[in-house]
Amino acid sequence: MRAFEVVAARDSRHAVALLAEHAPSVKVLAGGTDLLVELKSSSHVPAVIIDISRARDLKTIAITDEGLSIGALVTHAEIMRSPIIGEMFPALVDAAHTIGAVQTRNLGTLGGNLVTGVPSMDSGPTLIALDARITIVGPAGRRQMPLAEFFLGPRKTVLKPDELLAEVVIPKENLGKPTQFLKFGLRRGQALALVNVAASLWVERGQVCVRPRIALGAVAPTVIRALKAEAYLEGRTITPEAMAEAGRISVGEAKPITDFRASAEYRRDLIAVLTKRALEGAYARALAKPVEA
Amino acid sequence: MANVTVNVNGETRTASVPPETTLLALLRDSFNLTGAKLGCDVGDCGACTVLVDGAAVNACLMLAVQADGRDVLTIEGLATMDRLHPIQKAFEDHGALQCGFCGPGVILSAKALLDESPDPTSQQIRDALAGNLCRCTGYTKMIAAIQFAARALRGEPVDKPA
């Protein structure tokens, strides 16, 4: 690896000060599972790395006035072990479980997975299907935005060089919303998604679909919502046929590519099947544990 | 240069290294603990797996400075001069390793699993080993060895495998 300086941040405020001091030739180190790989292969390394891995204030998981707040530095392993998350959002636990392998999940963080911004990220779809918002801190203070607007393209986000992703918030109205995440990779471990899908929905009167969300990963430059499929399902009686149709509609909203992992045609088939199954899973969760919509 | 103090295998060790040094390089080059292997160097193969504060990590993906003040367990910390660790003994008895390059990482992944789940299912063992690649023996004997070691560590009577 090329030489760089490492400065440790005590907390998020300190990290922002350090970013302002060292920008633009600076990068934030959280879990390192993406960053170190990048630094090893790149000839352009920043002069300074700000190590935030000990910033305790970014590691909390808590219910706040806004909803469920998950600190950017929470690791995938911590998401899997969190009783709050396990109770409210088993889909987030499932999504975390599909990332890398044990070693990756022990180091890798939720914020890092989002900031790296690869289209196949496994953290994105479930959070977007839950209308998650993010909090960014920087020299101008805090700002919030929908997670769906955070991504600009492969490995591109709206985050400026002197800003830090601080937390992800699942809004209060979606706490406990029935959700299902599914990933199709070529192996169970250490595999990127060919396609990943998350679906969430509320069920009224035992069978009417309300506020459905479908988010697809690895099939476009960023994680995308299948808006037409959502509109098709809104207010509709949930049937196996309706869920299958929503899967077919989702295919038209994605722009999958052909690469060495799979062809675009194969990915399109996967979108239809996985979307249908994710909806079925979310619906089954809704029936198993009715929550007031 | 960065000063790093790590509790390695129960012993406090200090080194002064360039900031970009990985934990793996610190262990191998500064502390001469070469049990953790340099394989892919990008977090795919798991040959560099060590336990940091009890959790399995790829030492190639952690900077040495990030391990400052923490507990690190490498394969050298498992056996004593008199006795192999029960997981190592089980691997030996089952012929679970061939070339052995993946062994230190696999055994430490198994230890992290058994520390948390003393009676794991076969699926839990497979999940725990998903980040450790073995290209010679395969995993069947490893899984059997880990189940055997789990019984031994739980204090249950175990028969030596045939």
Short mmCIF file of C-alpha atoms in Angstrom, two decimals:
data_model
loop_
_atom_site.label_atom_id
_atom_site.label_comp_id
_atom_site.label_asym_id
_atom_site.label_seq_id
_atom_site.Cartn_x
_atom_site.Cartn_y
_atom_site.Cartn_z
CA MET A 1 0.00 0.00 0.00
CA ARG A 2 1.14 3.55 -0.70
CA ALA A 3 1.90 5.69 2.32
CA PHE A 4 -0.74 7.76 4.02
CA GLU A 5 -1.27 9.35 7.39
CA VAL A 6 -3.92 8.00 9.79
CA VAL A 7 -5.71 10.28 12.22
CA ALA A 8 -8.15 8.80 14.71
CA ALA A 9 -11.44 10.62 15.36
CA ARG A 10 -12.83 10.49 18.90
CA ASP A 11 -16.42 11.09 17.80
CA SER A 12 -18.42 12.37 14.85
CA ARG A 13 -17.84 16.03 15.73
CA HIS A 14 -14.09 15.45 15.84
CA ALA A 15 -14.30 13.55 12.56
CA VAL A 16 -16.04 16.50 10.87
CA ALA A 17 -13.36 18.88 12.16
CA LEU A 18 -10.63 16.56 10.87
CA LEU A 19 -12.37 16.27 7.49
CA ALA A 20 -12.53 20.05 7.17
CA GLU A 21 -8.86 20.29 8.09
CA HIS A 22 -7.67 17.69 5.59
CA ALA A 23 -10.17 17.88 2.69
CA PRO A 24 -10.05 17.20 -0.19
CA SER A 25 -7.22 14.62 -0.05
CA VAL A 26 -8.89 12.63 2.68
CA LYS A 27 -10.93 9.45 3.13
CA VAL A 28 -12.92 8.09 6.04
CA LEU A 29 -12.04 4.64 7.37
CA ALA A 30 -14.84 2.80 9.15
CA GLY A 31 -14.78 -1.01 8.84
CA GLY A 32 -12.18 -0.92 6.07
CA THR A 33 -13.50 -3.94 4.20
CA ASP A 34 -13.98 -1.88 1.04
CA LEU A 35 -11.57 0.99 1.66
CA LEU A 36 -8.47 -1.11 2.30
CA VAL A 37 -9.08 -3.15 -0.83
CA GLU A 38 -9.38 0.11 -2.77
CA LEU A 39 -6.26 1.61 -1.20
CA LYS A 40 -4.22 -1.49 -1.97
CA SER A 41 -5.12 -1.46 -5.65
CA SER A 42 -5.10 2.26 -6.28
CA SER A 43 -2.23 4.50 -7.26
CA HIS A 44 -4.16 7.55 -5.98
CA VAL A 45 -4.34 7.28 -2.23
CA PRO A 46 -5.43 10.22 -0.13
CA ALA A 47 -2.82 11.94 2.04
CA VAL A 48 -4.87 11.41 5.17
CA ILE A 49 -7.17 8.65 6.37
CA ILE A 50 -9.53 9.55 9.18
CA ASP A 51 -10.17 6.48 11.29
CA ILE A 52 -13.66 6.77 12.77
CA SER A 53 -13.80 3.16 13.97
CA ARG A 54 -13.72 4.24 17.62
CA ALA A 55 -16.33 7.01 17.37
CA ARG A 56 -18.79 5.56 19.87
CA ASP A 57 -21.54 8.08 19.11
CA LEU A 58 -21.91 6.55 15.63
CA LYS A 59 -22.50 3.06 16.99
CA THR A 60 -25.93 3.36 18.59
CA ILE A 61 -29.11 1.53 17.68
CA ALA A 62 -32.11 3.25 19.28
CA ILE A 63 -35.75 4.16 18.98
CA THR A 64 -35.98 7.96 18.88
CA ASP A 65 -38.79 10.47 18.23
CA GLU A 66 -38.06 10.08 14.52
CA GLY A 67 -38.07 6.29 14.37
CA LEU A 68 -35.40 3.61 14.48
CA SER A 69 -31.95 5.18 14.34
CA ILE A 70 -29.00 3.02 13.32
CA GLY A 71 -25.58 4.65 13.62
CA ALA A 72 -23.43 4.57 10.50
CA LEU A 73 -20.72 2.67 12.35
CA VAL A 74 -22.95 -0.23 13.39
CA THR A 75 -21.49 -3.39 11.86
CA HIS A 76 -23.44 -5.96 9.91
CA ALA A 77 -22.77 -8.44 12.74
CA GLU A 78 -24.22 -5.97 15.25
CA ILE A 79 -27.35 -5.59 13.12
CA MET A 80 -27.71 -9.39 13.14
CA ARG A 81 -27.39 -9.48 16.94
CA SER A 82 -29.61 -6.46 17.73
CA PRO A 83 -32.79 -7.51 19.58
CA ILE A 84 -34.60 -4.30 18.48
CA ILE A 85 -33.81 -4.84 14.82
CA GLY A 86 -34.53 -8.57 15.02
CA GLU A 87 -37.93 -7.87 16.50
CA MET A 88 -38.99 -5.05 14.17
CA PHE A 89 -37.15 -5.81 10.95
CA PRO A 90 -36.05 -9.41 10.46
CA ALA A 91 -35.48 -8.41 6.81
CA LEU A 92 -32.59 -6.15 7.90
CA VAL A 93 -31.08 -9.08 9.77
CA ASP A 94 -31.47 -11.27 6.68
CA ALA A 95 -29.87 -8.59 4.50
CA ALA A 96 -26.92 -8.15 6.87
CA HIS A 97 -26.46 -11.92 6.95
CA THR A 98 -25.98 -12.10 3.18
CA ILE A 99 -23.04 -9.68 3.20
CA GLY A 100 -19.60 -11.20 2.64
CA ALA A 101 -18.78 -13.69 5.36
CA VAL A 102 -18.39 -13.60 9.15
CA GLN A 103 -15.07 -11.75 8.92
CA THR A 104 -16.53 -9.07 6.64
CA ARG A 105 -19.62 -8.64 8.79
CA ASN A 106 -17.57 -8.23 11.97
CA LEU A 107 -15.67 -5.28 10.49
CA GLY A 108 -17.92 -3.89 7.76
CA THR A 109 -20.39 -1.18 8.73
CA LEU A 110 -23.83 -0.16 7.55
CA GLY A 111 -22.61 3.34 6.72
CA GLY A 112 -19.63 1.98 4.82
CA ASN A 113 -21.82 -0.31 2.74
CA LEU A 114 -24.01 2.67 1.77
CA VAL A 115 -21.22 5.19 1.21
CA THR A 116 -19.25 2.81 -1.01
CA GLY A 117 -22.32 2.89 -3.21
CA VAL A 118 -21.92 -0.24 -5.29
CA PRO A 119 -25.18 -1.07 -7.10
CA SER A 120 -25.26 -4.58 -5.61
CA MET A 121 -25.03 -3.39 -1.99
CA ASP A 122 -27.12 -5.62 0.25
CA SER A 123 -27.95 -2.93 2.84
CA GLY A 124 -29.70 -0.59 0.42
CA PRO A 125 -32.89 -2.28 -0.81
CA THR A 126 -34.44 -3.08 2.58
CA LEU A 127 -33.78 0.41 3.90
CA ILE A 128 -35.15 2.05 0.77
CA ALA A 129 -38.21 -0.21 0.92
CA LEU A 130 -38.72 1.21 4.42
CA ASP A 131 -38.40 4.87 3.26
CA ALA A 132 -35.25 5.25 5.35
CA ARG A 133 -33.70 8.69 5.71
CA ILE A 134 -30.08 9.47 6.39
CA THR A 135 -28.38 12.11 8.45
CA ILE A 136 -25.23 13.68 7.06
CA VAL A 137 -22.98 15.86 9.20
CA GLY A 138 -20.52 18.40 7.85
CA PRO A 139 -19.11 21.88 8.33
CA ALA A 140 -22.59 23.38 7.76
CA GLY A 141 -24.20 21.19 10.41
CA ARG A 142 -26.66 18.34 9.92
CA ARG A 143 -28.85 17.61 6.95
CA GLN A 144 -31.31 14.82 6.27
CA MET A 145 -32.53 13.28 3.05
CA PRO A 146 -34.21 10.12 1.84
CA LEU A 147 -31.65 7.35 1.41
CA ALA A 148 -33.01 6.81 -2.11
CA GLU A 149 -31.68 10.27 -3.07
CA PHE A 150 -28.22 9.60 -1.62
CA PHE A 151 -27.02 7.54 -4.58
CA LEU A 152 -25.99 9.15 -7.86
CA GLY A 153 -24.47 6.19 -9.68
CA PRO A 154 -22.08 3.27 -9.19
CA ARG A 155 -19.78 4.28 -6.32
CA LYS A 156 -21.12 7.84 -6.49
CA THR A 157 -23.14 9.51 -3.76
CA VAL A 158 -24.08 13.07 -2.85
CA LEU A 159 -21.64 12.99 0.08
CA LYS A 160 -19.08 15.81 -0.19
CA PRO A 161 -15.42 15.22 0.74
CA ASP A 162 -15.85 17.08 4.03
CA GLU A 163 -19.08 15.32 5.03
CA LEU A 164 -19.81 12.20 7.04
CA LEU A 165 -22.78 9.85 6.94
CA ALA A 166 -23.87 9.70 10.58
CA GLU A 167 -27.02 7.62 10.83
CA VAL A 168 -29.85 5.89 9.03
CA VAL A 169 -33.38 6.44 10.32
CA ILE A 170 -36.37 4.27 9.53
CA PRO A 171 -39.31 6.61 10.07
CA LYS A 172 -41.66 6.05 12.95
CA GLU A 173 -44.66 5.26 10.75
CA ASN A 174 -42.78 2.28 9.30
CA LEU A 175 -41.66 0.65 12.55
CA GLY A 176 -42.55 -3.01 12.31
CA LYS A 177 -43.66 -2.74 8.67
CA PRO A 178 -43.68 -6.26 7.21
CA THR A 179 -40.68 -6.53 4.90
CA GLN A 180 -38.79 -9.25 3.09
CA PHE A 181 -35.27 -9.14 1.62
CA LEU A 182 -34.04 -11.71 -0.87
CA LYS A 183 -30.67 -11.99 -2.55
CA PHE A 184 -29.59 -14.24 -5.35
CA GLY A 185 -25.83 -14.77 -5.50
CA LEU A 186 -23.83 -17.59 -7.02
CA ARG A 187 -22.81 -18.93 -3.60
CA ARG A 188 -24.09 -18.57 -0.05
CA GLY A 189 -21.00 -16.68 1.14
CA GLN A 190 -18.59 -14.12 -0.32
CA ALA A 191 -20.82 -13.50 -3.31
CA LEU A 192 -22.17 -10.26 -4.73
CA ALA A 193 -25.86 -10.21 -5.57
CA LEU A 194 -26.86 -10.91 -9.16
CA VAL A 195 -30.12 -9.37 -8.04
CA ASN A 196 -31.38 -8.40 -4.61
CA VAL A 197 -34.88 -7.27 -3.77
CA ALA A 198 -36.72 -5.93 -0.78
CA ALA A 199 -40.48 -5.57 -0.54
CA SER A 200 -42.50 -4.01 2.24
CA LEU A 201 -46.24 -3.56 2.60
CA TRP A 202 -49.05 -3.02 5.04
CA VAL A 203 -52.16 -5.14 4.84
CA GLU A 204 -55.61 -3.80 5.60
CA ARG A 205 -58.78 -5.82 6.05
CA GLY A 206 -56.73 -9.00 5.81
CA GLN A 207 -55.98 -8.70 2.11
CA VAL A 208 -55.65 -5.15 0.79
CA CYS A 209 -52.13 -4.00 0.00
CA VAL A 210 -51.29 -0.54 1.37
CA ARG A 211 -48.16 1.54 0.76
CA PRO A 212 -46.17 -1.23 -0.94
CA ARG A 213 -42.51 -0.58 -1.62
CA ILE A 214 -40.26 -2.59 -3.91
CA ALA A 215 -36.54 -1.84 -4.07
CA LEU A 216 -34.17 -3.60 -6.46
CA GLY A 217 -30.39 -3.83 -6.29
CA ALA A 218 -27.70 -4.81 -8.83
CA VAL A 219 -30.00 -4.13 -11.79
CA ALA A 220 -29.40 -0.41 -12.37
CA PRO A 221 -26.63 2.15 -11.63
CA THR A 222 -28.11 2.55 -8.14
CA VAL A 223 -30.65 0.76 -5.99
CA ILE A 224 -34.03 1.64 -7.54
CA ARG A 225 -37.69 1.61 -6.57
CA ALA A 226 -40.08 -0.29 -8.83
CA LEU A 227 -42.61 2.54 -8.81
CA LYS A 228 -44.96 1.15 -11.45
CA ALA A 229 -45.19 -2.19 -9.68
CA GLU A 230 -45.87 -0.37 -6.41
CA ALA A 231 -48.64 1.67 -8.05
CA TYR A 232 -50.13 -1.51 -9.48
CA LEU A 233 -50.32 -3.07 -6.02
CA GLU A 234 -51.53 -0.03 -4.07
CA GLY A 235 -55.04 -0.67 -2.80
CA ARG A 236 -55.25 -3.98 -4.64
CA THR A 237 -56.35 -7.25 -3.13
CA ILE A 238 -53.23 -9.32 -2.57
CA THR A 239 -53.34 -12.54 -4.57
CA PRO A 240 -50.62 -14.80 -5.93
CA GLU A 241 -51.48 -13.48 -9.41
CA ALA A 242 -51.16 -9.84 -8.32
CA MET A 243 -47.77 -10.48 -6.75
CA ALA A 244 -46.57 -12.30 -9.86
CA GLU A 245 -47.80 -9.43 -12.02
CA ALA A 246 -45.95 -6.93 -9.81
CA GLY A 247 -42.82 -9.02 -10.39
CA ARG A 248 -43.30 -8.85 -14.15
CA ILE A 249 -43.89 -5.09 -14.03
CA SER A 250 -40.69 -4.63 -11.98
CA VAL A 251 -38.64 -6.15 -14.79
CA GLY A 252 -39.50 -3.22 -17.04
CA GLU A 253 -38.26 -0.71 -14.49
CA ALA A 254 -34.74 -2.14 -14.22
CA LYS A 255 -31.79 -1.82 -16.56
CA PRO A 256 -29.69 -4.86 -15.77
CA ILE A 257 -26.35 -5.36 -17.48
CA THR A 258 -24.55 -8.43 -18.76
CA ASP A 259 -21.25 -9.08 -17.02
CA PHE A 260 -19.12 -12.08 -16.06
CA ARG A 261 -21.52 -13.02 -13.26
CA ALA A 262 -24.73 -13.21 -15.29
CA SER A 263 -26.48 -12.04 -18.43
CA ALA A 264 -29.02 -9.25 -18.46
CA GLU A 265 -31.67 -11.77 -19.58
CA TYR A 266 -30.98 -13.97 -16.58
CA ARG A 267 -31.13 -10.98 -14.25
CA ARG A 268 -34.50 -9.97 -15.73
CA ASP A 269 -35.89 -13.41 -14.97
CA LEU A 270 -34.50 -13.16 -11.45
CA ILE A 271 -36.17 -9.78 -10.90
CA ALA A 272 -39.61 -11.19 -11.71
CA VAL A 273 -39.16 -14.25 -9.51
CA LEU A 274 -37.45 -12.56 -6.57
CA THR A 275 -39.88 -9.63 -6.51
CA LYS A 276 -42.83 -12.01 -6.41
CA ARG A 277 -41.22 -14.04 -3.63
CA ALA A 278 -40.25 -10.94 -1.63
CA LEU A 279 -43.86 -9.74 -1.79
CA GLU A 280 -45.07 -13.17 -0.72
CA GLY A 281 -42.62 -13.10 2.18
CA ALA A 282 -43.66 -9.62 3.30
CA TYR A 283 -47.33 -10.62 3.03
CA ALA A 284 -46.71 -13.77 5.08
CA ARG A 285 -45.03 -11.65 7.75
CA ALA A 286 -47.97 -9.26 7.72
CA LEU A 287 -50.41 -12.10 8.29
CA ALA A 288 -48.24 -13.74 10.93
CA LYS A 289 -47.95 -10.60 12.99
CA PRO A 290 -50.69 -8.08 12.23
CA VAL A 291 -49.71 -4.49 12.94
CA GLU A 292 -52.02 -1.48 12.65
CA ALA A 293 -51.42 0.25 9.35
CA MET B 1 5.48 6.18 12.20
CA ALA B 2 2.69 4.99 14.47
CA ASN B 3 3.17 3.32 17.82
CA VAL B 4 0.91 0.32 18.27
CA THR B 5 0.41 -1.67 21.45
CA VAL B 6 -1.58 -4.86 21.15
CA ASN B 7 -2.32 -7.66 23.56
CA VAL B 8 -1.35 -10.62 21.39
CA ASN B 9 -2.08 -14.08 22.73
CA GLY B 10 -2.11 -12.72 26.27
CA GLU B 11 1.14 -10.81 25.94
CA THR B 12 1.50 -7.03 25.51
CA ARG B 13 3.52 -6.26 22.39
CA THR B 14 4.51 -2.89 21.00
CA ALA B 15 5.83 -1.83 17.63
CA SER B 16 6.46 1.33 15.67
CA VAL B 17 5.17 0.90 12.12
CA PRO B 18 4.20 3.06 9.13
CA PRO B 19 0.52 4.08 9.45
CA GLU B 20 -0.52 2.09 6.36
CA THR B 21 0.68 -1.18 7.93
CA THR B 22 -2.05 -3.82 8.15
CA LEU B 23 -2.64 -5.87 11.28
CA LEU B 24 -1.50 -8.88 9.26
CA ALA B 25 1.84 -7.24 8.41
CA LEU B 26 2.25 -6.19 12.06
CA LEU B 27 1.72 -9.76 13.26
CA ARG B 28 3.92 -11.39 10.63
CA ASP B 29 6.70 -8.88 10.16
CA SER B 30 6.97 -7.08 13.50
CA PHE B 31 5.95 -9.84 15.89
CA ASN B 32 7.17 -12.78 13.81
CA LEU B 33 3.82 -14.53 14.24
CA THR B 34 3.52 -16.14 10.81
CA GLY B 35 0.57 -18.41 11.56
CA ALA B 36 -1.86 -15.95 9.98
CA LYS B 37 -1.19 -16.27 6.26
CA LEU B 38 -1.04 -13.71 3.50
CA GLY B 39 -3.34 -15.16 0.85
CA CYS B 40 -5.50 -12.97 -1.38
CA ASP B 41 -4.83 -9.77 0.62
CA VAL B 42 -8.34 -8.46 -0.21
CA GLY B 43 -10.56 -10.23 2.32
CA ASP B 44 -11.76 -13.09 0.15
CA CYS B 45 -9.79 -16.13 1.31
CA GLY B 46 -9.73 -15.90 5.10
CA ALA B 47 -6.18 -17.27 5.42
CA CYS B 48 -5.30 -14.23 7.56
CA THR B 49 -8.23 -14.70 9.97
CA VAL B 50 -7.42 -13.75 13.57
CA LEU B 51 -9.68 -12.91 16.50
CA VAL B 52 -9.80 -9.28 17.61
CA ASP B 53 -11.62 -8.89 20.92
CA GLY B 54 -13.00 -12.37 20.25
CA ALA B 55 -14.40 -11.65 16.77
CA ALA B 56 -13.03 -13.21 13.59
CA VAL B 57 -11.63 -10.59 11.22
CA ASN B 58 -9.45 -10.55 8.14
CA ALA B 59 -6.16 -9.17 9.43
CA CYS B 60 -5.36 -8.00 5.88
CA LEU B 61 -8.32 -5.59 6.01
CA MET B 62 -7.53 -3.99 9.33
CA LEU B 63 -4.86 -1.40 9.93
CA ALA B 64 -2.46 -2.14 12.75
CA VAL B 65 -3.40 1.19 14.38
CA GLN B 66 -7.04 0.04 14.52
CA ALA B 67 -5.96 -2.88 16.70
CA ASP B 68 -4.16 -0.60 19.14
CA GLY B 69 -5.17 -1.43 22.71
CA ARG B 70 -7.17 -4.48 21.70
CA ASP B 71 -6.86 -8.23 22.28
CA VAL B 72 -5.65 -10.26 19.33
CA LEU B 73 -5.63 -14.04 19.24
CA THR B 74 -3.61 -15.82 16.56
CA ILE B 75 -3.17 -19.53 15.96
CA GLU B 76 0.07 -19.36 17.99
CA GLY B 77 -2.03 -18.55 21.05
CA LEU B 78 -4.09 -21.75 21.00
CA ALA B 79 -1.77 -24.64 21.79
CA THR B 80 0.57 -24.94 24.73
CA MET B 81 3.90 -26.78 24.59
CA ASP B 82 2.18 -29.84 26.10
CA ARG B 83 -1.18 -29.87 24.44
CA LEU B 84 -2.98 -28.94 21.26
CA HIS B 85 -6.20 -26.95 21.60
CA PRO B 86 -9.20 -29.33 21.32
CA ILE B 87 -10.09 -27.86 17.90
CA GLN B 88 -6.55 -28.43 16.64
CA LYS B 89 -6.56 -31.95 18.06
CA ALA B 90 -9.88 -32.69 16.35
CA PHE B 91 -8.53 -31.39 13.02
CA GLU B 92 -5.48 -33.63 13.40
CA ASP B 93 -7.51 -36.69 14.35
CA HIS B 94 -9.96 -36.17 11.50
CA GLY B 95 -7.35 -35.42 8.85
CA ALA B 96 -9.24 -32.20 8.27
CA LEU B 97 -6.31 -30.37 6.68
CA GLN B 98 -4.09 -31.29 3.78
CA CYS B 99 -1.65 -28.55 2.82
CA GLY B 100 -2.67 -26.60 5.90
CA PHE B 101 -2.42 -23.08 4.48
CA CYS B 102 -6.06 -22.29 5.32
CA GLY B 103 -5.81 -24.09 8.68
CA PRO B 104 -4.97 -21.23 11.07
CA GLY B 105 -7.82 -19.15 9.68
CA VAL B 106 -10.31 -22.02 9.64
CA ILE B 107 -9.46 -23.05 13.19
CA LEU B 108 -9.79 -19.49 14.50
CA SER B 109 -13.14 -19.08 12.70
CA ALA B 110 -14.22 -22.32 14.36
CA LYS B 111 -13.05 -21.05 17.75
CA ALA B 112 -15.03 -17.81 17.40
CA LEU B 113 -18.10 -19.87 16.50
CA LEU B 114 -17.74 -22.34 19.39
CA ASP B 115 -17.09 -19.52 21.89
CA GLU B 116 -20.49 -18.09 20.98
CA SER B 117 -22.40 -21.28 20.05
CA PRO B 118 -21.09 -24.32 21.92
CA ASP B 119 -23.45 -26.67 20.09
CA PRO B 120 -23.65 -25.41 16.49
CA THR B 121 -25.65 -27.03 13.72
CA SER B 122 -23.90 -28.12 10.55
CA GLN B 123 -25.43 -25.09 8.80
CA GLN B 124 -24.04 -22.73 11.44
CA ILE B 125 -20.59 -24.25 10.95
CA ARG B 126 -20.86 -23.82 7.18
CA ASP B 127 -21.88 -20.20 7.69
CA ALA B 128 -18.94 -19.64 10.05
CA LEU B 129 -16.51 -21.07 7.46
CA ALA B 130 -17.96 -19.24 4.44
CA GLY B 131 -15.11 -16.74 4.59
CA ASN B 132 -12.36 -19.36 4.73
CA LEU B 133 -11.38 -20.93 1.44
CA CYS B 134 -9.84 -24.41 1.37
CA ARG B 135 -8.71 -25.68 -2.00
CA CYS B 136 -7.45 -29.14 -1.11
CA THR B 137 -9.23 -31.24 1.49
CA GLY B 138 -12.64 -29.64 1.29
CA TYR B 139 -14.94 -28.90 4.14
CA THR B 140 -16.63 -32.17 5.07
CA LYS B 141 -13.90 -33.32 7.43
CA MET B 142 -13.54 -29.84 8.88
CA ILE B 143 -17.22 -29.76 9.75
CA ALA B 144 -16.96 -33.20 11.35
CA ALA B 145 -13.85 -32.08 13.27
CA ILE B 146 -15.58 -28.94 14.54
CA GLN B 147 -18.61 -30.95 15.69
CA PHE B 148 -16.23 -33.36 17.42
CA ALA B 149 -14.32 -30.49 19.06
CA ALA B 150 -17.60 -28.92 20.16
CA ARG B 151 -18.52 -32.12 22.00
CA ALA B 152 -15.08 -32.27 23.60
CA LEU B 153 -15.26 -28.61 24.66
CA ARG B 154 -18.70 -29.19 26.17
CA GLY B 155 -17.13 -31.92 28.28
CA GLU B 156 -19.04 -34.73 26.61
CA PRO B 157 -17.33 -38.09 26.13
CA VAL B 158 -15.83 -38.38 22.66
CA ASP B 159 -14.50 -41.39 20.81
CA LYS B 160 -11.49 -40.99 18.65
CA PRO B 161 -12.57 -41.12 15.00
CA ALA B 162 -11.84 -44.35 13.14
#
